[in-house]
Amino acid sequence: MHKVAVVGASGYTGAELLRILHRHPGVKITCVTSRQYVGEPISKVFPSLRERVDLVCEENDTELIADKADLVFTALPHKTAMEVVPGLLAAGAKVVDLSADYRLRDVGVYEQWYQEHSSASLLDTAVYGLSELYRGQVATARLVANPGCYPTSVILAMAPMIRAGLVDLSTLIVDSKSGASGAGRSAKVGTLYCEVNEGFKAYGVGSHRHTPEIEQELSALAGTPVQLNFTPHLLPVNRGILSTCYFNLASAKNTSQLVEYFEASYAGEPFVRVLPEGELPNVSSVSGSNICDIGVVSDERTGRAIVVSAIDNLVKGAAGQAVQNMNLMIGADEATGLLDVPPFP
Amino acid sequence: MHKVAVVGASGYTGAELLRILHRHPGVKITCVTSRQYVGEPISKVFPSLRERVDLVCEENDTELIADKADLVFTALPHKTAMEVVPGLLAAGAKVVDLSADYRLRDVGVYEQWYQEHSSASLLDTAVYGLSELYRGQVATARLVANPGCYPTSVILAMAPMIRAGLVDLSTLIVDSKSGASGAGRSAKVGTLYCEVNEGFKAYGVGSHRHTPEIEQELSALAGTPVQLNFTPHLLPVNRGILSTCYFNLASAKNTSQLVEYFEASYAGEPFVRVLPEGELPNVSSVSGSNICDIGVVSDERTGRAIVVSAIDNLVKGAAGQAVQNMNLMIGADEATGLLDVPPFP
Amino acid sequence: MHKVAVVGASGYTGAELLRILHRHPGVKITCVTSRQYVGEPISKVFPSLRERVDLVCEENDTELIADKADLVFTALPHKTAMEVVPGLLAAGAKVVDLSADYRLRDVGVYEQWYQEHSSASLLDTAVYGLSELYRGQVATARLVANPGCYPTSVILAMAPMIRAGLVDLSTLIVDSKSGASGAGRSAKVGTLYCEVNEGFKAYGVGSHRHTPEIEQELSALAGTPVQLNFTPHLLPVNRGILSTCYFNLASAKNTSQLVEYFEASYAGEPFVRVLPEGELPNVSSVSGSNICDIGVVSDERTGRAIVVSAIDNLVKGAAGQAVQNMNLMIGADEATGLLDVPPFP
Amino acid sequence: MHKVAVVGASGYTGAELLRILHRHPGVKITCVTSRQYVGEPISKVFPSLRERVDLVCEENDTELIADKADLVFTALPHKTAMEVVPGLLAAGAKVVDLSADYRLRDVGVYEQWYQEHSSASLLDTAVYGLSELYRGQVATARLVANPGCYPTSVILAMAPMIRAGLVDLSTLIVDSKSGASGAGRSAKVGTLYCEVNEGFKAYGVGSHRHTPEIEQELSALAGTPVQLNFTPHLLPVNRGILSTCYFNLASAKNTSQLVEYFEASYAGEPFVRVLPEGELPNVSSVSGSNICDIGVVSDERTGRAIVVSAIDNLVKGAAGQAVQNMNLMIGADEATGLLDVPPFP
C-alpha cells in the first residue's frame, strides 16, 4: 500500500484527487494540506467527502508531508508550487506537480509567460506527464509535471496528425472551450453563478499561458518549431473541455483515412477513444472519467481537417492524469482505479 | 461471478445500472435489452459506455434472458414491467424490478392510482427494496420491488421520527424537488432543454403516483394509516432529489435532540449520512453516489420540525439502490461497488 | 419628465432598475452611484448597458443626489440604506428604498432579526410598497419600503385566502425557492458557478429574515397574529422565485371555488395572473417581467390547499415593483413601462 | 397602425416575434397561425403570453391571413415556407420570411444544400434582410429573406474586415456556438434537457446549411468567391450565438487599428456595438436584445486576427432582425421597439 499526500486539497483539483485516490486499491491517503483550513476536516470543506475521506487539513510542512507519504500530489497555484516542490523532493518524496511550474523546459519561455522561476534547476529532472507520449520516462521520474488541461486536450488531438506529417504547421488554429471548474474555487465576481450561467465568452485571446505549453509539445512532435492560435472560452458547465482544431492537410485524405491514423496511433490506449467516422465527441460522454474522446472530419471542399477532442478538465486534464502518472511511478497498471464509466447524464 | 442482465437498457436508469454494474467486482453483465435498439450496441445509444460496456441490445425474450443471467434488473415503465417479470421468475431468474408494479401491497390502491394489475398474485412475493428498512427480507427475496425515487428520499427522512413517536401524523407535508432525469428519456416538448432550463414548477400536485407508496411505508412504520401532502417540483439539474418534510412535533425537542435520534437510527448505515446540527444537505454533495444526506431543524417558535434529505434519483433513487438490493440477494457485502465519493463539482 | 437616481447601481437590482427605467417613457435617469466604481461608467460594470445607459458612477452624496433627482431608488444592503435615506428625504427627494430597513413597522421586531435601527423615527412615515395592497398610501408616500422578494411572492399568494377566511392560520407552511441573483453580486465561494450549478439546498431554515416581514403582512390581513414556517431554497437559475404555500382549509372548497376567490381578488390587476384550474406557474413564464402568476389546488383528500406563486425576484420582487411604486408616486399609470411580455425561453 | 400576422407562431421564433411585436408602438398583431394548435389560444402554448397576447391560433390560409394583415412574418421550417409565401404575396401582403427558402440567390446552390426549390421565380424579388448591409433595398422590398442566425453573427463580424481588404480570403475559419433554442421546439431526444445540460459538442462539421449563406454574402462583399470552414457547436444556454472568426491579416495591423476599422464601419448603427480594445463579447450581455457585440484582437505573433461577435439567436438572429426589417418596410424608424437594454443576469 503506497502512502500518498495531497497538498492544496481545498481546491477543485484537490477534491477530485481525493475522490479518485479514495477508490484506488493500491494507495492510502495519509495527509492532506490546506493553508486556509488547517485543523478542519476536509469533509467540512467538501461535504461530498463526508464519511469517505475524513482527514484533517494540515500545514504545508514539507518534512512532515514527506514523512507521512511516499508520493505527493501538489495541487497549488503556479509560483506557490515551486516554493514547496524542492523541499518535498529533498525530503525523499516523489512528486506529481499539477501546477505549471515544471511544464516548460525552457526557463526563458516560462519567465516570459509567467514570472521569475525560483526552481529552474529542477526543470531537467521534471518529466512532462502526458502518459500517452512519455510513459517510459514517467515510470522512472521523481518529479512529474502534470500537463495543463487545455494542452492535454490539444496535444492528444494533434499528435497523430503531426507524427504522420499531415499538418501544414503554419495553419494550425485551436478553438477551446472549458467548464467553469477550470477557473478554480477562489471567490471572484467573474465566476459567480449569475455571471457564468447563460453566458459564453472568449478570454485570454492571443495571450493564454497554455499556448507555450501546447507549442512546446507540438514542436517536439513535429521536430520543428510550431506556432498556433489558441483561443479559450468559458463554458457554462461544471466540467469538460472541448477543443476544435483546424489545419490545412499537407496531403489530401478523406475522413475515413484520418480516422485510421488515429486508430493506429491510439490502439491499446486505455483512455483515448477514437470515434468512428460520422461521430464527434461531447463533453458529457467523458465528464467524470479519465477518457479523451476524439473525432475527426476531413473537409475536402476546403482542404482542411477538423479534429475535435473532449476531456474532463478535472480528470484527464488534472487529477485523473496525475493518478495515471502515479500508477506508472509506483509500478501499478497504468489504468488502475481509472476505468470507470463516465456518469451520464 | 454472478451473471446479470439489464432489461430496458436504453433509458437513463438502464445506463446508470450499466455504469454501476460495470465496476462491481462480483458480477458480469451478460445481457442488455432494448426493444427500440435491438441489434445495436448499447454504446451507440450512450457514447459514455463506449469501450467499457459494449454489449448489443437484444429483444425482451424472458427465456433467453433467464438463460443468460441469474439476476435480472427490469428498468421498464410500469405496466410494461409486469408483462415481463412473471416470465423471468418462472424461468428461474431473480428479479429486481425498478418499476412501480410491485411496490404497492394492496392491489386496490395500485389500480386506483395506476391502472389494472395483471400480475397481482406476485404482490405477496415481492419485497419492498428499501434496504435500510427491509434488508433481512431482501436477502431472501426472489422479486424485489425497488422503491421509487421520491419515496426513497421521503421514507429515509421520516422513518426515525415516526419510529420515535415524534410526529403528529396529521400534519405531515412533503415538498420535493427532482432533477430532470427523473422524467426519463422519451422525446417530449415538456422536457426539452429550453423548457426546463431557467425554469422551475410544481406538478402532479395532490395527484402524484408516489403518494400512496410513501403513505404505505410511513403507515407501516407508524402502525396506523398516514396521509400526507406530497408536492413534487421539476428542478433544472440532471440529477438529484431534495425533499423538505414538515410536521408538528408530538413532543418538544430541540435540533440537537432530533439529530441524535437520526444518528442513533442510522448508526452503521453505509449510505445514510446524518448531518450535524447547523448543516443541511445539498444535492450536489450526493449526486453520482448511493448516499442519502439528512439534516434536521427544530423550529421551536412554531413547534414544527423540518427534515431535509438529498439523494441522487438515478442512484439511491433507482440503480444504486437496485445494486444494493442485489448485493443482499447474492450474499455480497451490501455496500460492494457503491462506496465511491460523489464527484463534486 | 421626472428625474430619478439609482443609489447602489452596481448590484443586480441596480442594473435591473436601470434596464427598466431606461425604457420608461416618463422618467430620465440623471444620477447613478456606486462607492466601488466611482468615476467609472456603469456600462463598464454591466456591459449589457453599453450605448443604452452610459452614466458615470458617483459617490453616495445625498445632497448632490437630491439636487439631481426628484425621486431616488436606494438599492443598498440593509443598515447601509438607513445611513442614506434620511439625508435624501431631508434634501427633498422622494425615496423608494429596496432594502429591508423600513419594511418592519415594529422597531423591536427589526432589531430582533437584523441589528440596531438608527432611523426608527422614519418607520411611521414609510409605506410598505406592495402596490396591490397599499396603492392608495403609496401614491402619497414620501418614503416607500419596497417589499422583499420572498414576501412579495408569499403575500400575493396568501392574501385572497386569508381575506376570505379560508385559512386555518395555525397551519401555514411556505416552501420557497429562489434563483441565485437573489444572493447578490459580491464575491463569495458559496455563490460561485460550480457551487450553485447542478446543486439545490435549503438555507436559513427557521431563521430567514423575511419571515417577520411575511408574518407582519399576513397578520395585518388576518387581523390577528400569524406565525408560519418559511423555508427558502437556492435554485440553480438566474432569476425567479416559486413559493409553494400549504394550509388547512378553514372550510371545504374545491379547486374551482378557490380559483374563483383568486380571480375575484385580482380582477383588473395588471401584474397578477390567476391561472385556470389545472394549470400551475413556472418561473420561466414570468422571468424578465413584473408579473406574478398564481395557481391553486384543493387537495380534498387531506383538506389542505396548496397555492403556488411565481415571480421574477429582480422585477416584481425588487426593481419592477419599485418602478410600479414610483408610477403611483409620480401620478403615472401604475403599469407604465412594465407591461412587456416575459421573454421565453 | 400596421396590421401584422405571425405564421407559425408555436415555435420559439414565433413566440419571440409576438413578444417583440406586442411592445411595438406602430403595429397591431391581428392573426397568428399554427397548424398544430388551431383553435387554441397562443397563450396556452406559451403561458408567458397570457393576458398580453391572447389571440387564437388559426389555419395557414393565405387569403385569410392576407385579408387580416398587411405584413406577414412566416416563421416556418424551410420547404414549408415556400408553400405559403407565394400565396401571401399574391394576396397582396408583404412578407418577412424567417426560413432559409429565399436567402440563397442561386437556386442551384439552394438545391445542393437543401432540396428542390418550388418557388425559384421569387428569388429575384427577395431581398436578403441584413439591414446593416441592405437597408435601402429592404425598405422597398415586398419579400424579405430574413438572414440565418449563424450568418448574421458571422457576416457582421467579417464585413468591415473584408471591405477594408484586410482578410487573406483563403484562410477564413469560423467557430460558432449556439444556444439550444436554435434547435427549435419539436420533441427530439437530442434536445432533451439531460442531453444538452452539462454537455457541449460540435455538429454539422463541414456540412451545415448556413455555410453557403455565409459564403454568398462574404463573396459579395469581397467581390470574389470566398470559401471558409464553418463549425457550429451546441451550447447549454437558452439563447445566444458567439462566433469566433480567424483569418490571416492581408496587411499587418495591431488591435487598436482593427478596432478603428470596426468603429468606422458601424458608426451610427443602433444595434452593433464595437467593444474597445481589451474587451470581448459575452452572449449574456446581448441576450434578449437586438444587439450584436463585436470585439477584435490582432495576434501579432501569428499574423492572424480574431474577431468575436455575440448575438441573441432569437432576436438579432431571427425575430428582432425581422422587426428591424419590418420597420424599414413600413417606413418607421429602423430601431422602433428594439432599443431595450438586455436583461442581465
mmCIF file of N, CA and C in Angstrom, chain D residues 145-213:
data_model
loop_
_atom_site.group_PDB
_atom_site.id
_atom_site.type_symbol
_atom_site.label_atom_id
_atom_site.label_comp_id
_atom_site.label_asym_id
_atom_site.label_seq_id
_atom_site.Cartn_x
_atom_site.Cartn_y
_atom_site.Cartn_z
ATOM 1 N N ALA D 145 -35.971 38.059 -47.184
ATOM 2 C CA ALA D 145 -35.451 36.794 -46.658
ATOM 3 C C ALA D 145 -34.625 37.134 -45.423
ATOM 4 N N ASN D 146 -35.205 36.854 -44.271
ATOM 5 C CA ASN D 146 -34.510 37.194 -43.018
ATOM 6 C C ASN D 146 -33.310 36.267 -42.852
ATOM 7 N N PRO D 147 -32.136 36.830 -42.553
ATOM 8 C CA PRO D 147 -30.926 36.007 -42.503
ATOM 9 C C PRO D 147 -30.978 34.922 -41.432
ATOM 10 N N GLY D 148 -30.168 33.887 -41.633
ATOM 11 C CA GLY D 148 -29.996 32.856 -40.619
ATOM 12 C C GLY D 148 -29.269 33.415 -39.405
ATOM 13 N N CYS D 149 -29.415 32.704 -38.291
ATOM 14 C CA CYS D 149 -28.826 33.193 -37.044
ATOM 15 C C CYS D 149 -27.303 33.180 -37.108
ATOM 16 N N TYR D 150 -26.712 32.045 -37.475
ATOM 17 C CA TYR D 150 -25.251 31.997 -37.583
ATOM 18 C C TYR D 150 -24.737 33.011 -38.613
ATOM 19 N N PRO D 151 -25.316 33.037 -39.836
ATOM 20 C CA PRO D 151 -24.814 34.002 -40.820
ATOM 21 C C PRO D 151 -24.842 35.446 -40.307
ATOM 22 N N THR D 152 -25.893 35.827 -39.583
ATOM 23 C CA THR D 152 -25.935 37.186 -39.054
ATOM 24 C C THR D 152 -24.703 37.474 -38.213
ATOM 25 N N SER D 153 -24.385 36.527 -37.313
ATOM 26 C CA SER D 153 -23.252 36.766 -36.414
ATOM 27 C C SER D 153 -21.927 36.807 -37.170
ATOM 28 N N VAL D 154 -21.811 36.015 -38.222
ATOM 29 C CA VAL D 154 -20.541 35.930 -38.949
ATOM 30 C C VAL D 154 -20.382 37.104 -39.929
ATOM 31 N N ILE D 155 -21.452 37.427 -40.630
ATOM 32 C CA ILE D 155 -21.327 38.494 -41.644
ATOM 33 C C ILE D 155 -21.060 39.842 -40.971
ATOM 34 N N LEU D 156 -21.758 40.106 -39.870
ATOM 35 C CA LEU D 156 -21.493 41.368 -39.171
ATOM 36 C C LEU D 156 -20.051 41.405 -38.640
ATOM 37 N N ALA D 157 -19.534 40.237 -38.232
ATOM 38 C CA ALA D 157 -18.161 40.197 -37.718
ATOM 39 C C ALA D 157 -17.136 40.428 -38.828
ATOM 40 N N MET D 158 -17.422 39.950 -40.037
ATOM 41 C CA MET D 158 -16.402 39.948 -41.089
ATOM 42 C C MET D 158 -16.533 41.092 -42.096
ATOM 43 N N ALA D 159 -17.710 41.668 -42.236
ATOM 44 C CA ALA D 159 -17.913 42.659 -43.304
ATOM 45 C C ALA D 159 -16.888 43.795 -43.276
ATOM 46 N N PRO D 160 -16.643 44.435 -42.105
ATOM 47 C CA PRO D 160 -15.691 45.555 -42.137
ATOM 48 C C PRO D 160 -14.280 45.127 -42.519
ATOM 49 N N MET D 161 -13.897 43.936 -42.105
ATOM 50 C CA MET D 161 -12.556 43.453 -42.414
ATOM 51 C C MET D 161 -12.412 43.149 -43.913
ATOM 52 N N ILE D 162 -13.426 42.548 -44.488
ATOM 53 C CA ILE D 162 -13.360 42.213 -45.914
ATOM 54 C C ILE D 162 -13.398 43.476 -46.767
ATOM 55 N N ARG D 163 -14.314 44.374 -46.411
ATOM 56 C CA ARG D 163 -14.399 45.638 -47.162
ATOM 57 C C ARG D 163 -13.079 46.389 -47.142
ATOM 58 N N ALA D 164 -12.351 46.295 -46.019
ATOM 59 C CA ALA D 164 -11.083 47.013 -45.899
ATOM 60 C C ALA D 164 -9.935 46.263 -46.566
ATOM 61 N N GLY D 165 -10.249 45.099 -47.130
ATOM 62 C CA GLY D 165 -9.203 44.334 -47.806
ATOM 63 C C GLY D 165 -8.173 43.736 -46.863
ATOM 64 N N LEU D 166 -8.581 43.544 -45.610
ATOM 65 C CA LEU D 166 -7.614 43.074 -44.613
ATOM 66 C C LEU D 166 -7.555 41.555 -44.486
ATOM 67 N N VAL D 167 -8.439 40.865 -45.207
ATOM 68 C CA VAL D 167 -8.572 39.419 -44.995
ATOM 69 C C VAL D 167 -7.886 38.626 -46.103
ATOM 70 N N ASP D 168 -6.967 37.775 -45.720
ATOM 71 C CA ASP D 168 -6.462 36.765 -46.662
ATOM 72 C C ASP D 168 -7.584 35.740 -46.804
ATOM 73 N N LEU D 169 -8.327 35.847 -47.901
ATOM 74 C CA LEU D 169 -9.615 35.158 -48.010
ATOM 75 C C LEU D 169 -9.508 33.638 -47.989
ATOM 76 N N SER D 170 -8.344 33.117 -48.265
ATOM 77 C CA SER D 170 -8.215 31.653 -48.289
ATOM 78 C C SER D 170 -8.021 31.070 -46.894
ATOM 79 N N THR D 171 -7.986 31.918 -45.869
ATOM 80 C CA THR D 171 -7.610 31.423 -44.533
ATOM 81 C C THR D 171 -8.732 31.517 -43.515
ATOM 82 N N LEU D 172 -9.933 31.814 -43.961
ATOM 83 C CA LEU D 172 -11.006 32.129 -43.021
ATOM 84 C C LEU D 172 -11.614 30.875 -42.374
ATOM 85 N N ILE D 173 -11.618 30.894 -41.058
ATOM 86 C CA ILE D 173 -12.186 29.798 -40.269
ATOM 87 C C ILE D 173 -13.119 30.390 -39.238
ATOM 88 N N VAL D 174 -14.346 29.849 -39.162
ATOM 89 C CA VAL D 174 -15.335 30.371 -38.227
ATOM 90 C C VAL D 174 -15.786 29.259 -37.301
ATOM 91 N N ASP D 175 -15.601 29.476 -36.010
ATOM 92 C CA ASP D 175 -16.006 28.517 -34.987
ATOM 93 C C ASP D 175 -17.157 29.156 -34.207
ATOM 94 N N SER D 176 -18.381 28.611 -34.384
ATOM 95 C CA SER D 176 -19.576 29.236 -33.794
ATOM 96 C C SER D 176 -20.203 28.334 -32.750
ATOM 97 N N LYS D 177 -20.875 28.966 -31.796
ATOM 98 C CA LYS D 177 -21.511 28.237 -30.713
ATOM 99 C C LYS D 177 -22.900 28.831 -30.514
ATOM 100 N N SER D 178 -23.921 27.976 -30.497
ATOM 101 C CA SER D 178 -25.293 28.475 -30.383
ATOM 102 C C SER D 178 -26.045 27.842 -29.233
ATOM 103 N N GLY D 179 -26.876 28.626 -28.584
ATOM 104 C CA GLY D 179 -27.786 28.132 -27.564
ATOM 105 C C GLY D 179 -28.833 27.199 -28.145
ATOM 106 N N ALA D 180 -29.511 26.476 -27.250
ATOM 107 C CA ALA D 180 -30.380 25.365 -27.667
ATOM 108 C C ALA D 180 -31.678 25.812 -28.327
ATOM 109 N N SER D 181 -32.093 27.062 -28.133
ATOM 110 C CA SER D 181 -33.339 27.479 -28.785
ATOM 111 C C SER D 181 -33.185 27.458 -30.301
ATOM 112 N N GLY D 182 -31.955 27.533 -30.783
ATOM 113 C CA GLY D 182 -31.722 27.429 -32.223
ATOM 114 C C GLY D 182 -32.145 26.101 -32.807
ATOM 115 N N ALA D 183 -32.275 25.095 -31.958
ATOM 116 C CA ALA D 183 -32.669 23.767 -32.441
ATOM 117 C C ALA D 183 -34.177 23.586 -32.515
ATOM 118 N N GLY D 184 -34.927 24.612 -32.128
ATOM 119 C CA GLY D 184 -36.372 24.559 -32.275
ATOM 120 C C GLY D 184 -37.078 23.840 -31.151
ATOM 121 N N ARG D 185 -38.405 23.763 -31.311
ATOM 122 C CA ARG D 185 -39.248 23.282 -30.215
ATOM 123 C C ARG D 185 -39.896 21.935 -30.490
ATOM 124 N N SER D 186 -39.428 21.212 -31.498
ATOM 125 C CA SER D 186 -40.039 19.898 -31.696
ATOM 126 C C SER D 186 -39.376 18.878 -30.773
ATOM 127 N N ALA D 187 -40.147 17.886 -30.390
ATOM 128 C CA ALA D 187 -39.700 16.903 -29.397
ATOM 129 C C ALA D 187 -38.709 15.931 -30.014
ATOM 130 N N LYS D 188 -37.453 16.046 -29.594
ATOM 131 C CA LYS D 188 -36.407 15.126 -30.062
ATOM 132 C C LYS D 188 -35.539 14.751 -28.875
ATOM 133 N N VAL D 189 -35.053 13.507 -28.858
ATOM 134 C CA VAL D 189 -34.180 13.081 -27.762
ATOM 135 C C VAL D 189 -32.951 13.988 -27.665
ATOM 136 N N GLY D 190 -32.387 14.342 -28.806
ATOM 137 C CA GLY D 190 -31.134 15.095 -28.810
ATOM 138 C C GLY D 190 -31.208 16.458 -28.161
ATOM 139 N N THR D 191 -32.392 17.033 -28.032
ATOM 140 C CA THR D 191 -32.500 18.344 -27.381
ATOM 141 C C THR D 191 -33.244 18.269 -26.048
ATOM 142 N N LEU D 192 -33.371 17.066 -25.489
ATOM 143 C CA LEU D 192 -33.893 16.968 -24.127
ATOM 144 C C LEU D 192 -32.944 17.662 -23.154
ATOM 145 N N TYR D 193 -33.506 18.105 -22.059
ATOM 146 C CA TYR D 193 -32.699 18.812 -21.061
ATOM 147 C C TYR D 193 -31.437 18.034 -20.691
ATOM 148 N N CYS D 194 -31.603 16.752 -20.360
ATOM 149 C CA CYS D 194 -30.455 15.987 -19.859
ATOM 150 C C CYS D 194 -29.424 15.693 -20.939
ATOM 151 N N GLU D 195 -29.801 15.819 -22.195
ATOM 152 C CA GLU D 195 -28.845 15.577 -23.279
ATOM 153 C C GLU D 195 -28.001 16.818 -23.567
ATOM 154 N N VAL D 196 -28.549 17.983 -23.274
ATOM 155 C CA VAL D 196 -27.858 19.240 -23.601
ATOM 156 C C VAL D 196 -27.134 19.806 -22.381
ATOM 157 N N ASN D 197 -27.781 19.736 -21.227
ATOM 158 C CA ASN D 197 -27.227 20.293 -19.987
ATOM 159 C C ASN D 197 -25.908 19.602 -19.637
ATOM 160 N N GLU D 198 -24.939 20.385 -19.203
ATOM 161 C CA GLU D 198 -23.610 19.864 -18.847
ATOM 162 C C GLU D 198 -22.921 19.179 -20.017
ATOM 163 N N GLY D 199 -23.377 19.477 -21.241
ATOM 164 C CA GLY D 199 -22.749 18.929 -22.429
ATOM 165 C C GLY D 199 -22.272 20.038 -23.349
ATOM 166 N N PHE D 200 -21.494 19.671 -24.325
ATOM 167 C CA PHE D 200 -21.046 20.610 -25.361
ATOM 168 C C PHE D 200 -20.470 19.775 -26.494
ATOM 169 N N LYS D 201 -20.855 20.079 -27.711
ATOM 170 C CA LYS D 201 -20.401 19.285 -28.848
ATOM 171 C C LYS D 201 -20.422 20.127 -30.119
ATOM 172 N N ALA D 202 -19.625 19.712 -31.091
ATOM 173 C CA ALA D 202 -19.719 20.244 -32.444
ATOM 174 C C ALA D 202 -20.726 19.403 -33.229
ATOM 175 N N TYR D 203 -21.316 19.981 -34.252
ATOM 176 C CA TYR D 203 -22.218 19.194 -35.104
ATOM 177 C C TYR D 203 -22.171 19.787 -36.514
ATOM 178 N N GLY D 204 -22.619 19.009 -37.458
ATOM 179 C CA GLY D 204 -22.682 19.506 -38.836
ATOM 180 C C GLY D 204 -21.336 20.000 -39.349
ATOM 181 N N VAL D 205 -20.253 19.391 -38.867
ATOM 182 C CA VAL D 205 -18.915 19.866 -39.257
ATOM 183 C C VAL D 205 -18.699 19.658 -40.761
ATOM 184 N N GLY D 206 -18.441 20.729 -41.441
ATOM 185 C CA GLY D 206 -18.208 20.655 -42.879
ATOM 186 C C GLY D 206 -19.469 20.574 -43.709
ATOM 187 N N SER D 207 -20.626 20.533 -43.062
ATOM 188 C CA SER D 207 -21.850 20.274 -43.827
ATOM 189 C C SER D 207 -23.046 21.122 -43.400
ATOM 190 N N HIS D 208 -22.862 22.106 -42.515
ATOM 191 C CA HIS D 208 -24.020 22.863 -42.029
ATOM 192 C C HIS D 208 -24.559 23.780 -43.131
ATOM 193 N N ARG D 209 -25.886 23.834 -43.233
ATOM 194 C CA ARG D 209 -26.532 24.561 -44.328
ATOM 195 C C ARG D 209 -26.370 26.077 -44.282
ATOM 196 N N HIS D 210 -25.875 26.587 -43.175
ATOM 197 C CA HIS D 210 -25.635 28.033 -43.152
ATOM 198 C C HIS D 210 -24.333 28.402 -43.871
ATOM 199 N N THR D 211 -23.525 27.390 -44.195
ATOM 200 C CA THR D 211 -22.245 27.658 -44.863
ATOM 201 C C THR D 211 -22.422 28.412 -46.193
ATOM 202 N N PRO D 212 -23.257 27.911 -47.117
ATOM 203 C CA PRO D 212 -23.369 28.642 -48.390
ATOM 204 C C PRO D 212 -23.959 30.039 -48.221
ATOM 205 N N GLU D 213 -24.789 30.224 -47.206
ATOM 206 C CA GLU D 213 -25.362 31.553 -46.978
ATOM 207 C C GLU D 213 -24.267 32.540 -46.547
#
